[in-house]
Tab-separated table of C-alpha atoms and ligand atoms in Angstrom:
chain	number	residue	atom	x	y	z
A	1	UNK	CA	140.143	-13.787	-16.749
A	2	UNK	CA	139.088	-10.218	-16.055
A	3	UNK	CA	138.620	-9.499	-12.340
A	4	UNK	CA	135.221	-8.857	-10.721
A	5	UNK	CA	135.502	-5.068	-10.919
A	6	UNK	CA	136.423	-5.094	-14.628
A	7	UNK	CA	133.652	-7.588	-15.334
A	8	UNK	CA	131.090	-5.363	-13.604
A	9	UNK	CA	132.457	-2.261	-15.314
A	10	UNK	CA	132.092	-3.934	-18.703
A	11	UNK	CA	128.461	-4.860	-17.977
A	12	UNK	CA	127.727	-1.253	-17.047
A	13	UNK	CA	129.557	0.046	-20.142
A	14	UNK	CA	127.667	-2.254	-22.505
A	15	UNK	CA	124.395	-0.592	-21.563
A	16	UNK	CA	125.489	2.798	-22.862
A	17	UNK	CA	128.378	2.232	-25.306
A	18	UNK	CA	128.208	0.031	-28.433
A	19	UNK	CA	129.840	-3.216	-27.294
A	20	UNK	CA	130.898	-1.418	-24.122
A	21	UNK	CA	133.798	0.370	-25.821
A	22	UNK	CA	134.768	3.385	-27.902
A	23	UNK	CA	136.988	1.451	-30.311
A	24	UNK	CA	136.155	-2.136	-31.349
A	25	UNK	CA	139.461	-3.897	-30.577
A	26	UNK	CA	139.193	-2.895	-26.925
A	27	UNK	CA	136.327	-5.348	-26.418
A	28	UNK	CA	138.696	-8.413	-26.448
A	29	UNK	CA	136.373	-10.139	-28.924
A	30	UNK	CA	139.127	-11.676	-31.033
A	31	UNK	CA	140.587	-13.370	-27.951
A	32	UNK	CA	137.105	-14.273	-26.663
A	33	UNK	CA	137.636	-12.452	-23.409
A	34	UNK	CA	136.347	-9.687	-21.193
A	35	UNK	CA	138.464	-6.544	-21.206
A	36	UNK	CA	140.213	-5.409	-18.073
A	37	UNK	CA	139.551	-1.767	-17.283
A	38	UNK	CA	142.495	0.571	-16.762
A	39	UNK	CA	142.981	2.319	-13.461
A	40	UNK	CA	146.357	3.927	-14.115
A	41	UNK	CA	149.663	3.536	-15.844
A	42	UNK	CA	153.193	3.990	-14.525
A	43	UNK	CA	156.090	3.829	-16.951
A	44	UNK	CA	156.042	0.356	-18.562
A	45	UNK	CA	153.205	-0.861	-16.280
A	46	UNK	CA	149.443	-0.763	-16.650
A	47	UNK	CA	147.222	-1.309	-13.577
A	48	UNK	CA	143.633	-2.467	-13.856
A	49	UNK	CA	140.787	-1.543	-11.507
A	50	UNK	CA	141.070	-4.945	-9.817
A	51	UNK	CA	144.594	-4.050	-8.755
A	52	UNK	CA	146.457	-6.286	-11.233
A	53	UNK	CA	149.697	-4.999	-12.698
A	54	UNK	CA	150.859	-5.797	-16.232
A	55	UNK	CA	154.074	-5.175	-18.124
A	56	UNK	CA	152.474	-3.302	-21.002
A	57	UNK	CA	153.266	-3.929	-24.689
A	58	UNK	CA	149.941	-2.534	-25.853
A	59	UNK	CA	151.092	0.977	-24.931
A	60	UNK	CA	147.732	2.454	-25.915
A	61	UNK	CA	148.167	0.801	-29.372
A	62	UNK	CA	151.378	2.668	-30.073
A	63	UNK	CA	151.426	6.289	-28.868
A	64	UNK	CA	153.252	5.751	-25.560
A	65	UNK	CA	156.875	5.625	-26.664
A	66	UNK	CA	157.774	7.158	-23.289
A	67	UNK	CA	155.536	4.835	-21.322
A	68	UNK	CA	152.626	5.829	-19.097
A	69	UNK	CA	152.465	9.141	-17.283
A	70	UNK	CA	156.030	10.194	-18.055
A	71	UNK	CA	156.808	12.994	-15.557
A	72	UNK	CA	158.043	15.447	-18.205
A	73	UNK	CA	155.039	14.872	-20.437
A	74	UNK	CA	152.573	15.114	-17.551
A	75	UNK	CA	154.230	18.352	-16.399
A	76	UNK	CA	154.037	19.820	-19.907
A	77	UNK	CA	150.328	18.991	-20.184
A	78	UNK	CA	149.588	20.395	-16.729
A	79	UNK	CA	151.413	23.601	-17.474
A	80	UNK	CA	149.647	23.994	-20.805
A	81	UNK	CA	146.246	23.259	-19.230
A	82	UNK	CA	146.778	25.926	-16.606
A	83	UNK	CA	147.103	28.489	-19.415
A	84	UNK	CA	143.963	27.367	-21.234
A	85	UNK	CA	142.849	24.235	-23.039
A	86	UNK	CA	142.057	25.651	-26.479
A	87	UNK	CA	142.146	29.080	-28.094
A	88	UNK	CA	140.998	28.972	-31.694
A	89	UNK	CA	143.812	31.283	-32.705
A	90	UNK	CA	147.321	30.064	-33.511
A	91	UNK	CA	149.899	29.236	-30.845
A	92	UNK	CA	153.674	29.092	-31.273
A	93	UNK	CA	153.573	25.509	-30.004
A	94	UNK	CA	152.004	24.387	-33.285
A	95	UNK	CA	154.912	25.832	-35.260
A	96	UNK	CA	157.409	24.283	-32.836
A	97	UNK	CA	155.954	20.793	-33.364
A	98	UNK	CA	155.701	21.297	-37.133
A	99	UNK	CA	159.325	22.460	-37.224
A	100	UNK	CA	160.458	19.299	-35.398
A	101	UNK	CA	158.638	17.107	-37.904
A	102	UNK	CA	160.137	19.005	-40.833
A	103	UNK	CA	163.597	18.693	-39.258
A	104	UNK	CA	163.280	14.959	-38.580
A	105	UNK	CA	161.610	13.817	-41.815
A	106	UNK	CA	163.447	14.823	-45.006
A	107	UNK	CA	160.470	14.362	-47.380
A	108	UNK	CA	158.360	16.875	-45.430
A	109	UNK	CA	158.470	20.611	-46.121
A	110	UNK	CA	155.055	21.554	-44.767
A	111	UNK	CA	152.770	19.765	-42.314
A	112	UNK	CA	149.159	20.166	-41.101
A	113	UNK	CA	148.066	19.062	-37.623
A	114	UNK	CA	144.843	17.124	-37.180
A	115	UNK	CA	143.323	15.126	-34.303
A	116	UNK	CA	143.735	11.485	-35.327
A	117	UNK	CA	145.415	9.132	-37.760
A	118	UNK	CA	142.090	8.692	-39.541
A	119	UNK	CA	141.853	12.401	-40.215
A	120	UNK	CA	145.438	12.456	-41.453
A	121	UNK	CA	145.020	9.664	-44.022
A	122	UNK	CA	141.621	10.945	-45.154
A	123	UNK	CA	143.051	14.407	-45.743
A	124	UNK	CA	146.216	13.171	-47.469
A	125	UNK	CA	144.099	11.264	-49.980
A	126	UNK	CA	142.010	14.378	-50.596
A	127	UNK	CA	145.183	16.310	-51.424
A	128	UNK	CA	146.394	13.519	-53.701
A	129	UNK	CA	143.115	13.411	-55.580
A	130	UNK	CA	143.111	17.184	-55.965
A	131	UNK	CA	146.737	17.280	-57.100
A	132	UNK	CA	146.317	14.561	-59.723
A	133	UNK	CA	142.674	15.130	-60.738
A	134	UNK	CA	142.298	11.340	-60.464
A	135	UNK	CA	139.975	9.380	-58.204
A	136	UNK	CA	141.303	5.838	-57.645
A	137	UNK	CA	143.318	4.924	-54.576
A	138	UNK	CA	145.337	1.744	-54.147
A	139	UNK	CA	145.774	0.221	-50.697
A	140	UNK	CA	147.192	-3.087	-49.540
A	141	UNK	CA	145.247	-5.984	-48.107
A	142	UNK	CA	145.694	-6.059	-44.354
A	143	UNK	CA	146.913	-2.462	-44.086
A	144	UNK	CA	144.777	-0.246	-41.877
A	145	UNK	CA	144.476	3.474	-42.482
A	146	UNK	CA	141.745	4.452	-40.059
A	147	UNK	CA	138.007	4.306	-40.568
A	148	UNK	CA	137.285	6.788	-43.373
A	149	UNK	CA	134.878	5.279	-45.920
A	150	UNK	CA	137.369	4.702	-48.707
A	151	UNK	CA	139.768	2.770	-46.455
A	152	UNK	CA	137.274	0.230	-45.142
A	153	UNK	CA	138.192	-2.158	-47.889
A	154	UNK	CA	140.311	-5.171	-46.950
A	155	UNK	CA	141.643	-3.370	-43.887
A	156	UNK	CA	143.561	-5.078	-41.110
A	157	UNK	CA	143.336	-4.356	-37.388
A	158	UNK	CA	139.875	-4.419	-35.822
A	159	UNK	CA	138.164	-4.513	-39.203
A	160	UNK	CA	139.743	-7.816	-40.136
A	161	UNK	CA	139.134	-9.222	-36.657
A	162	UNK	CA	135.453	-8.551	-36.931
A	163	UNK	CA	135.183	-9.908	-40.453
A	164	UNK	CA	133.948	-6.625	-41.878
A	165	UNK	CA	135.994	-6.371	-45.078
A	166	UNK	CA	133.485	-3.900	-46.429
A	167	UNK	CA	131.569	-2.144	-43.696
A	168	UNK	CA	127.855	-1.520	-44.080
A	169	UNK	CA	127.322	2.214	-44.405
A	170	UNK	CA	130.142	2.645	-46.897
A	171	UNK	CA	128.612	3.481	-50.281
A	172	UNK	CA	129.465	0.995	-53.011
A	173	UNK	CA	130.497	3.905	-55.214
A	174	UNK	CA	133.106	4.951	-52.630
A	175	UNK	CA	134.489	1.451	-52.073
A	176	UNK	CA	134.783	0.984	-55.825
A	177	UNK	CA	137.328	3.788	-55.975
A	178	UNK	CA	139.644	1.800	-53.695
A	179	UNK	CA	141.691	-1.012	-55.173
A	180	UNK	CA	143.176	-3.488	-52.695
A	181	UNK	CA	146.231	-5.551	-53.640
A	182	UNK	CA	148.405	-7.984	-51.640
A	183	UNK	CA	151.251	-6.500	-49.578
A	184	UNK	CA	154.827	-7.249	-50.627
A	185	UNK	CA	153.745	-8.359	-54.104
A	186	UNK	CA	155.114	-5.923	-56.687
A	187	UNK	CA	153.746	-7.945	-59.615
A	188	UNK	CA	150.178	-7.594	-58.337
A	189	UNK	CA	150.661	-3.838	-58.035
A	190	UNK	CA	152.203	-3.613	-61.498
A	191	UNK	CA	149.186	-5.442	-62.956
A	192	UNK	CA	146.821	-2.873	-61.436
A	193	UNK	CA	148.933	-0.048	-62.851
A	194	UNK	CA	149.062	-1.596	-66.294
A	195	UNK	CA	145.278	-1.766	-66.251
A	196	UNK	CA	144.440	1.726	-64.960
A	197	UNK	CA	147.626	3.469	-63.823
A	198	UNK	CA	146.572	6.778	-65.386
A	199	UNK	CA	143.497	6.893	-63.128
A	200	UNK	CA	145.247	6.213	-59.818
A	201	UNK	CA	145.656	9.290	-57.628
A	202	UNK	CA	147.572	7.638	-54.829
A	203	UNK	CA	149.043	4.474	-53.439
A	204	UNK	CA	148.840	4.442	-49.661
A	205	UNK	CA	150.982	1.996	-47.729
A	206	UNK	CA	152.177	1.190	-44.244
A	207	UNK	CA	155.937	1.025	-44.949
A	208	UNK	CA	156.127	-1.536	-42.163
A	209	UNK	CA	152.712	-3.112	-41.767
A	210	UNK	CA	151.587	-2.941	-38.152
A	211	UNK	CA	147.936	-3.897	-38.372
A	212	UNK	CA	148.233	-7.511	-39.546
A	213	UNK	CA	150.719	-8.236	-36.851
A	214	UNK	CA	154.099	-6.668	-37.597
A	215	UNK	CA	155.122	-7.431	-41.193
A	216	UNK	CA	158.286	-6.038	-42.744
A	217	UNK	CA	158.559	-5.013	-46.377
A	218	UNK	CA	160.618	-7.422	-48.472
A	219	UNK	CA	164.038	-6.066	-49.498
A	220	UNK	CA	163.576	-3.710	-52.467
A	221	UNK	CA	159.792	-3.769	-52.320
A	222	UNK	CA	159.253	-0.176	-51.176
A	223	UNK	CA	161.771	1.054	-53.771
A	224	UNK	CA	159.833	-0.755	-56.472
A	225	UNK	CA	156.555	0.793	-55.255
A	226	UNK	CA	158.218	4.207	-55.359
A	227	UNK	CA	159.472	3.729	-58.919
A	228	UNK	CA	156.184	2.371	-60.192
A	229	UNK	CA	154.096	5.183	-58.708
A	230	UNK	CA	156.497	7.829	-59.953
A	231	UNK	CA	156.437	6.491	-63.504
A	232	UNK	CA	152.621	6.771	-63.591
A	233	UNK	CA	152.394	10.211	-61.957
A	234	UNK	CA	150.678	8.619	-58.950
A	235	UNK	CA	151.417	10.017	-55.518
A	236	UNK	CA	152.911	7.721	-52.903
A	237	UNK	CA	151.523	8.179	-49.391
A	238	UNK	CA	153.426	6.568	-46.537
A	239	UNK	CA	151.057	5.969	-43.664
A	240	UNK	CA	153.509	6.295	-40.784
A	241	UNK	CA	150.843	6.562	-38.092
A	242	UNK	CA	152.498	3.612	-36.334
A	243	UNK	CA	156.046	3.779	-37.706
A	244	UNK	CA	156.562	7.546	-37.445
A	245	UNK	CA	159.093	8.377	-34.681
A	246	UNK	CA	158.828	4.705	-33.623
A	247	UNK	CA	161.068	2.741	-35.992
A	248	UNK	CA	163.454	5.705	-36.176
A	249	UNK	CA	163.429	9.470	-35.713
A	250	UNK	CA	162.771	9.934	-39.446
A	251	UNK	CA	160.257	7.085	-39.541
A	252	UNK	CA	160.331	4.093	-41.859
A	253	UNK	CA	161.060	6.320	-44.862
A	254	UNK	CA	164.415	7.324	-43.396
A	255	UNK	CA	165.246	3.729	-42.454
A	256	UNK	CA	164.470	2.409	-45.926
A	257	UNK	CA	165.660	5.566	-47.680
A	258	UNK	CA	162.486	6.240	-49.680
A	259	UNK	CA	160.972	9.625	-50.369
A	260	UNK	CA	157.167	9.469	-50.400
A	261	UNK	CA	155.138	12.423	-51.717
A	262	UNK	CA	152.929	12.624	-48.641
A	263	UNK	CA	153.213	11.155	-45.149
A	264	UNK	CA	150.668	10.668	-42.400
A	265	UNK	CA	151.339	10.551	-38.674
A	266	UNK	CA	149.415	9.857	-35.476
A	267	UNK	CA	150.020	7.811	-32.355
A	268	UNK	CA	153.608	8.649	-31.185
A	269	UNK	CA	153.303	12.243	-32.377
A	270	UNK	CA	150.853	13.069	-29.560
A	271	UNK	CA	152.470	10.982	-26.797
A	272	UNK	CA	149.008	9.755	-25.777
A	273	UNK	CA	146.993	12.860	-26.592
A	274	UNK	CA	144.782	13.038	-29.690
A	275	UNK	CA	147.057	14.197	-32.526
A	276	UNK	CA	147.542	13.315	-36.146
A	277	UNK	CA	149.387	15.112	-38.933
A	278	UNK	CA	149.912	14.937	-42.657
A	279	UNK	CA	152.693	16.543	-44.597
A	280	UNK	CA	154.899	16.402	-47.630
A	281	UNK	CA	156.310	18.379	-50.499
A	282	UNK	CA	155.633	22.100	-50.435
A	283	UNK	CA	153.810	22.203	-53.779
A	284	UNK	CA	151.360	19.528	-52.580
A	285	UNK	CA	150.813	20.858	-49.078
A	286	UNK	CA	150.334	24.422	-50.330
A	287	UNK	CA	147.183	23.097	-51.982
A	288	UNK	CA	145.611	22.866	-48.511
A	289	UNK	CA	143.353	25.728	-47.395
A	290	UNK	CA	143.898	28.557	-46.756
A	291	UNK	CA	147.015	28.436	-48.995
A	292	UNK	CA	145.093	26.524	-51.645
A	293	UNK	CA	141.632	25.220	-52.512
A	294	UNK	CA	141.631	21.813	-50.741
A	295	UNK	CA	139.488	22.251	-47.661
A	296	UNK	CA	140.464	20.699	-44.347
A	297	UNK	CA	140.084	22.219	-40.897
A	298	UNK	CA	139.527	21.409	-37.225
A	299	UNK	CA	138.203	23.220	-34.160
A	300	UNK	CA	140.688	21.485	-31.866
A	301	UNK	CA	143.509	20.858	-34.376
A	302	UNK	CA	146.897	21.815	-32.965
A	303	UNK	CA	145.410	21.763	-29.464
A	304	UNK	CA	147.854	23.248	-26.938
A	305	UNK	CA	147.729	20.296	-24.513
A	306	UNK	CA	148.378	17.845	-27.317
A	307	UNK	CA	151.101	20.006	-28.886
A	308	UNK	CA	152.846	20.426	-25.524
A	309	UNK	CA	152.911	16.685	-24.952
A	310	UNK	CA	154.061	16.070	-28.520
A	311	UNK	CA	156.800	18.663	-28.385
A	312	UNK	CA	158.304	17.367	-25.148
A	313	UNK	CA	158.137	13.817	-26.442
A	314	UNK	CA	159.771	14.687	-29.782
A	315	UNK	CA	162.505	16.656	-28.013
A	316	UNK	CA	163.186	13.678	-25.762
A	317	UNK	CA	163.334	11.387	-28.798
A	318	UNK	CA	165.776	13.716	-30.535
A	319	UNK	CA	168.113	13.665	-27.534
A	320	UNK	CA	167.738	9.907	-26.996
A	321	UNK	CA	168.340	9.201	-30.687
A	322	UNK	CA	171.898	10.436	-30.246
A	323	UNK	CA	172.369	7.705	-27.626
A	324	UNK	CA	171.191	4.872	-29.851
A	325	UNK	CA	167.597	4.906	-28.578
A	326	UNK	CA	165.987	3.063	-31.486
A	327	UNK	CA	168.676	0.374	-31.544
A	328	UNK	CA	168.041	-0.258	-27.866
A	329	UNK	CA	164.302	-0.573	-28.419
A	330	UNK	CA	164.891	-2.943	-31.318
A	331	UNK	CA	167.323	-5.070	-29.287
A	332	UNK	CA	164.679	-5.367	-26.580
A	333	UNK	CA	161.966	-6.424	-29.046
A	334	UNK	CA	164.353	-8.807	-30.778
A	335	UNK	CA	165.070	-10.574	-27.485
A	336	UNK	CA	161.361	-11.149	-26.935
A	337	UNK	CA	160.990	-12.397	-30.518
A	338	UNK	CA	164.064	-14.659	-30.262
A	339	UNK	CA	162.850	-16.267	-27.063
A	340	UNK	CA	159.350	-16.687	-28.531
A	341	UNK	CA	160.816	-18.477	-31.554
A	342	UNK	CA	163.178	-20.546	-29.389
A	343	UNK	CA	160.379	-21.640	-27.044
A	344	UNK	CA	158.279	-22.556	-30.058
A	345	UNK	CA	161.094	-24.822	-31.280
A	346	UNK	CA	161.500	-26.422	-27.862
A	347	UNK	CA	157.798	-27.131	-27.547
A	348	UNK	CA	157.040	-28.013	-31.160
A	349	UNK	CA	154.808	-24.975	-31.695
A	350	UNK	CA	155.271	-22.976	-34.935
A	351	UNK	CA	156.433	-19.459	-34.065
A	352	UNK	CA	157.808	-16.500	-35.967
A	353	UNK	CA	158.411	-12.798	-35.353
A	354	UNK	CA	159.807	-9.474	-36.535
A	355	UNK	CA	161.330	-6.553	-34.620
A	356	UNK	CA	162.144	-3.092	-35.949
A	357	UNK	CA	162.805	-0.042	-33.768
A	358	UNK	CA	160.213	0.113	-31.008
A	359	UNK	CA	157.888	-2.261	-32.830
A	360	UNK	CA	157.763	-6.049	-32.831
A	361	UNK	CA	155.337	-8.821	-33.615
A	362	UNK	CA	154.761	-12.446	-32.663
A	363	UNK	CA	153.093	-14.977	-34.956
A	364	UNK	CA	152.101	-18.557	-34.286
A	365	UNK	CA	153.229	-19.412	-37.779
A	366	UNK	CA	155.865	-21.653	-39.340
A	367	UNK	CA	158.375	-19.409	-41.107
A	368	UNK	CA	158.200	-15.830	-42.364
A	369	UNK	CA	154.972	-13.846	-42.746
A	370	UNK	CA	155.024	-11.330	-45.568
A	371	UNK	CA	151.375	-10.602	-46.253
A	372	UNK	CA	147.826	-10.756	-44.924
A	373	UNK	CA	147.314	-14.291	-46.161
A	374	UNK	CA	150.317	-15.384	-44.105
A	375	UNK	CA	149.113	-13.429	-41.085
A	376	UNK	CA	145.682	-15.054	-41.348
A	377	UNK	CA	147.285	-18.496	-41.654
A	378	UNK	CA	148.878	-18.087	-38.221
A	379	UNK	CA	147.193	-19.946	-35.377
A	380	UNK	CA	144.674	-17.626	-33.724
A	381	UNK	CA	143.668	-20.198	-31.117
A	382	UNK	CA	147.261	-20.481	-29.886
A	383	UNK	CA	147.534	-16.712	-29.748
A	384	UNK	CA	144.357	-16.559	-27.711
A	385	UNK	CA	145.693	-19.046	-25.134
A	386	UNK	CA	149.078	-17.308	-25.123
A	387	UNK	CA	147.483	-13.893	-24.621
A	388	UNK	CA	145.337	-14.953	-21.660
A	389	UNK	CA	148.130	-16.966	-20.045
A	390	UNK	CA	150.538	-14.024	-20.380
A	391	UNK	CA	147.928	-11.791	-18.721
A	392	UNK	CA	147.735	-14.256	-15.824
A	393	UNK	CA	151.524	-13.941	-15.628
A	394	UNK	CA	151.420	-10.151	-15.531
A	395	UNK	CA	152.209	-9.228	-19.136
A	396	UNK	CA	149.811	-7.706	-21.634
A	397	UNK	CA	149.979	-7.705	-25.400
A	398	UNK	CA	147.299	-6.508	-27.809
A	399	UNK	CA	144.091	-8.539	-27.449
A	400	UNK	CA	144.320	-9.752	-31.047
A	401	UNK	CA	146.781	-11.837	-33.087
A	402	UNK	CA	146.666	-9.242	-35.879
A	403	UNK	CA	148.375	-6.446	-33.971
A	404	UNK	CA	151.892	-5.368	-33.106
A	405	UNK	CA	153.663	-5.098	-29.773
A	406	UNK	CA	155.211	-1.822	-28.666
A	407	UNK	CA	158.339	-1.218	-26.595
A	408	UNK	CA	158.872	2.124	-24.902
A	409	UNK	CA	161.939	3.994	-23.750
A	410	UNK	CA	161.064	3.122	-20.150
A	411	UNK	CA	160.952	-0.666	-20.553
A	412	UNK	CA	164.100	-1.902	-18.785
A	413	UNK	CA	165.932	-5.190	-18.322
A	414	UNK	CA	163.640	-5.802	-15.334
A	415	UNK	CA	160.525	-5.823	-17.522
A	416	UNK	CA	162.345	-7.884	-20.132
A	417	UNK	CA	163.159	-10.498	-17.478
A	418	UNK	CA	159.558	-10.604	-16.277
A	419	UNK	CA	158.427	-11.050	-19.887
A	420	UNK	CA	160.901	-13.794	-20.764
A	421	UNK	CA	160.149	-15.631	-17.512
A	422	UNK	CA	156.407	-15.410	-18.114
A	423	UNK	CA	156.829	-16.693	-21.673
A	424	UNK	CA	158.727	-19.740	-20.438
A	425	UNK	CA	155.974	-20.603	-17.977
A	426	UNK	CA	153.268	-19.965	-20.584
A	427	UNK	CA	154.809	-22.180	-23.283
A	428	UNK	CA	155.058	-25.020	-20.758
A	429	UNK	CA	151.328	-24.499	-20.126
A	430	UNK	CA	150.473	-24.319	-23.836
A	431	UNK	CA	151.794	-27.827	-24.456
A	432	UNK	CA	150.509	-29.404	-21.238
B	1	LIG	C1	145.984	3.581	-35.896
B	1	LIG	C2	146.222	3.784	-37.345
B	1	LIG	C3	145.473	4.708	-38.099
B	1	LIG	C4	144.285	5.424	-37.528
B	1	LIG	O1	144.639	6.300	-36.517
B	1	LIG	P1	143.500	6.752	-35.468
B	1	LIG	O2	144.200	7.760	-34.624
B	1	LIG	O3	143.081	5.518	-34.734
B	1	LIG	O4	142.393	7.340	-36.257
B	1	LIG	C5	145.844	4.936	-39.402
B	1	LIG	N1	146.885	4.288	-39.959
B	1	LIG	C6	147.617	3.394	-39.272
B	1	LIG	C7	148.784	2.735	-39.930
B	1	LIG	C8	147.300	3.100	-37.948
B	1	LIG	O5	147.996	2.174	-37.279
């Protein structure tokens, strides 16, 4: 239950913001609740305006790989702000961040900064269409790529929650250019290619799906997608907005050893400030204006505050990576998943989960989940009770069963203990 201050704040917000929020999932609709309003964050903890403290696995939906208000990131932003918040001419910071990305991600020669994941995916598709002179795009059911018109077809995340598979306002002609196929099903993709492979500009995929819960690719699946796209001259876009710098320093593509043609980033790249990026092979990225004819720009793109935060965060990740950072995050997530599964067994409640790098997911589902159908077959009502009971016990996950949980570099054994203890108490409640 949201406290009295959050409840009042939500009433006030609803008068002037659609649904009281600036992004649909924040409204707690899919868990039939009232959102708590944030006061502040500190490391792995989020405090609401009623004074409650939560161990946070929402982490702003993914960006906060260094937790809330990390001193080095805050200092970098403050220093940058004191020199000016935006210039409209280039800064060296933009090159520094771009250089880091190029160094970390082998498939990327050139990268363009934007302000959100949505902008990144939208722009990458524009490049792909220009490069191939084709118009169709293939996406996977349950994958979310932001809210650009051509992606609002069988998307996961908030779109699926709200039951808006095709949003009003998206022209039929635009939606028709997007073909949606099941995730982890190479035969379904092959069928689409056999039918109209020569017309498909790009296949865009979350290499680990993070918007239908956390769903891993089946062994060999991404390789097969890579081979199929290559043989038809279709570009492969890895949407690493969640997985980039989160499942490993080189993203999911480095972990699974796949070379996509284009990659999109967001979330972790800005450490909590509004940043996205898209990049890839030089010949493709040199098509972007002013090098080439594909237009894409932004008044605030490469913003100095955002670049400062991103640069510090990426530098910290680079150093931490040498100390086994991503393995530690994964071990943490795996312990939460293992206990979740174990408690499910003890209490006769179907449970399942995945963990990879700083990303994990919990499903109220019997056995593995490999696609959207499986994710939708998990028990939403149980998740809802689990979510609210965990909140009461001082732990917050995403307010939806179709999302992932995020571990940061500042979650310690103390937070893990709080989480495991809370889960024990909550499962006892779930069956009582
Ligand atoms: C969040 C997300 C996006 C959209 O990013 P925004 O910054 O919210 O526009 C795109 N793709 C994936 C995989 C995401 O998780």
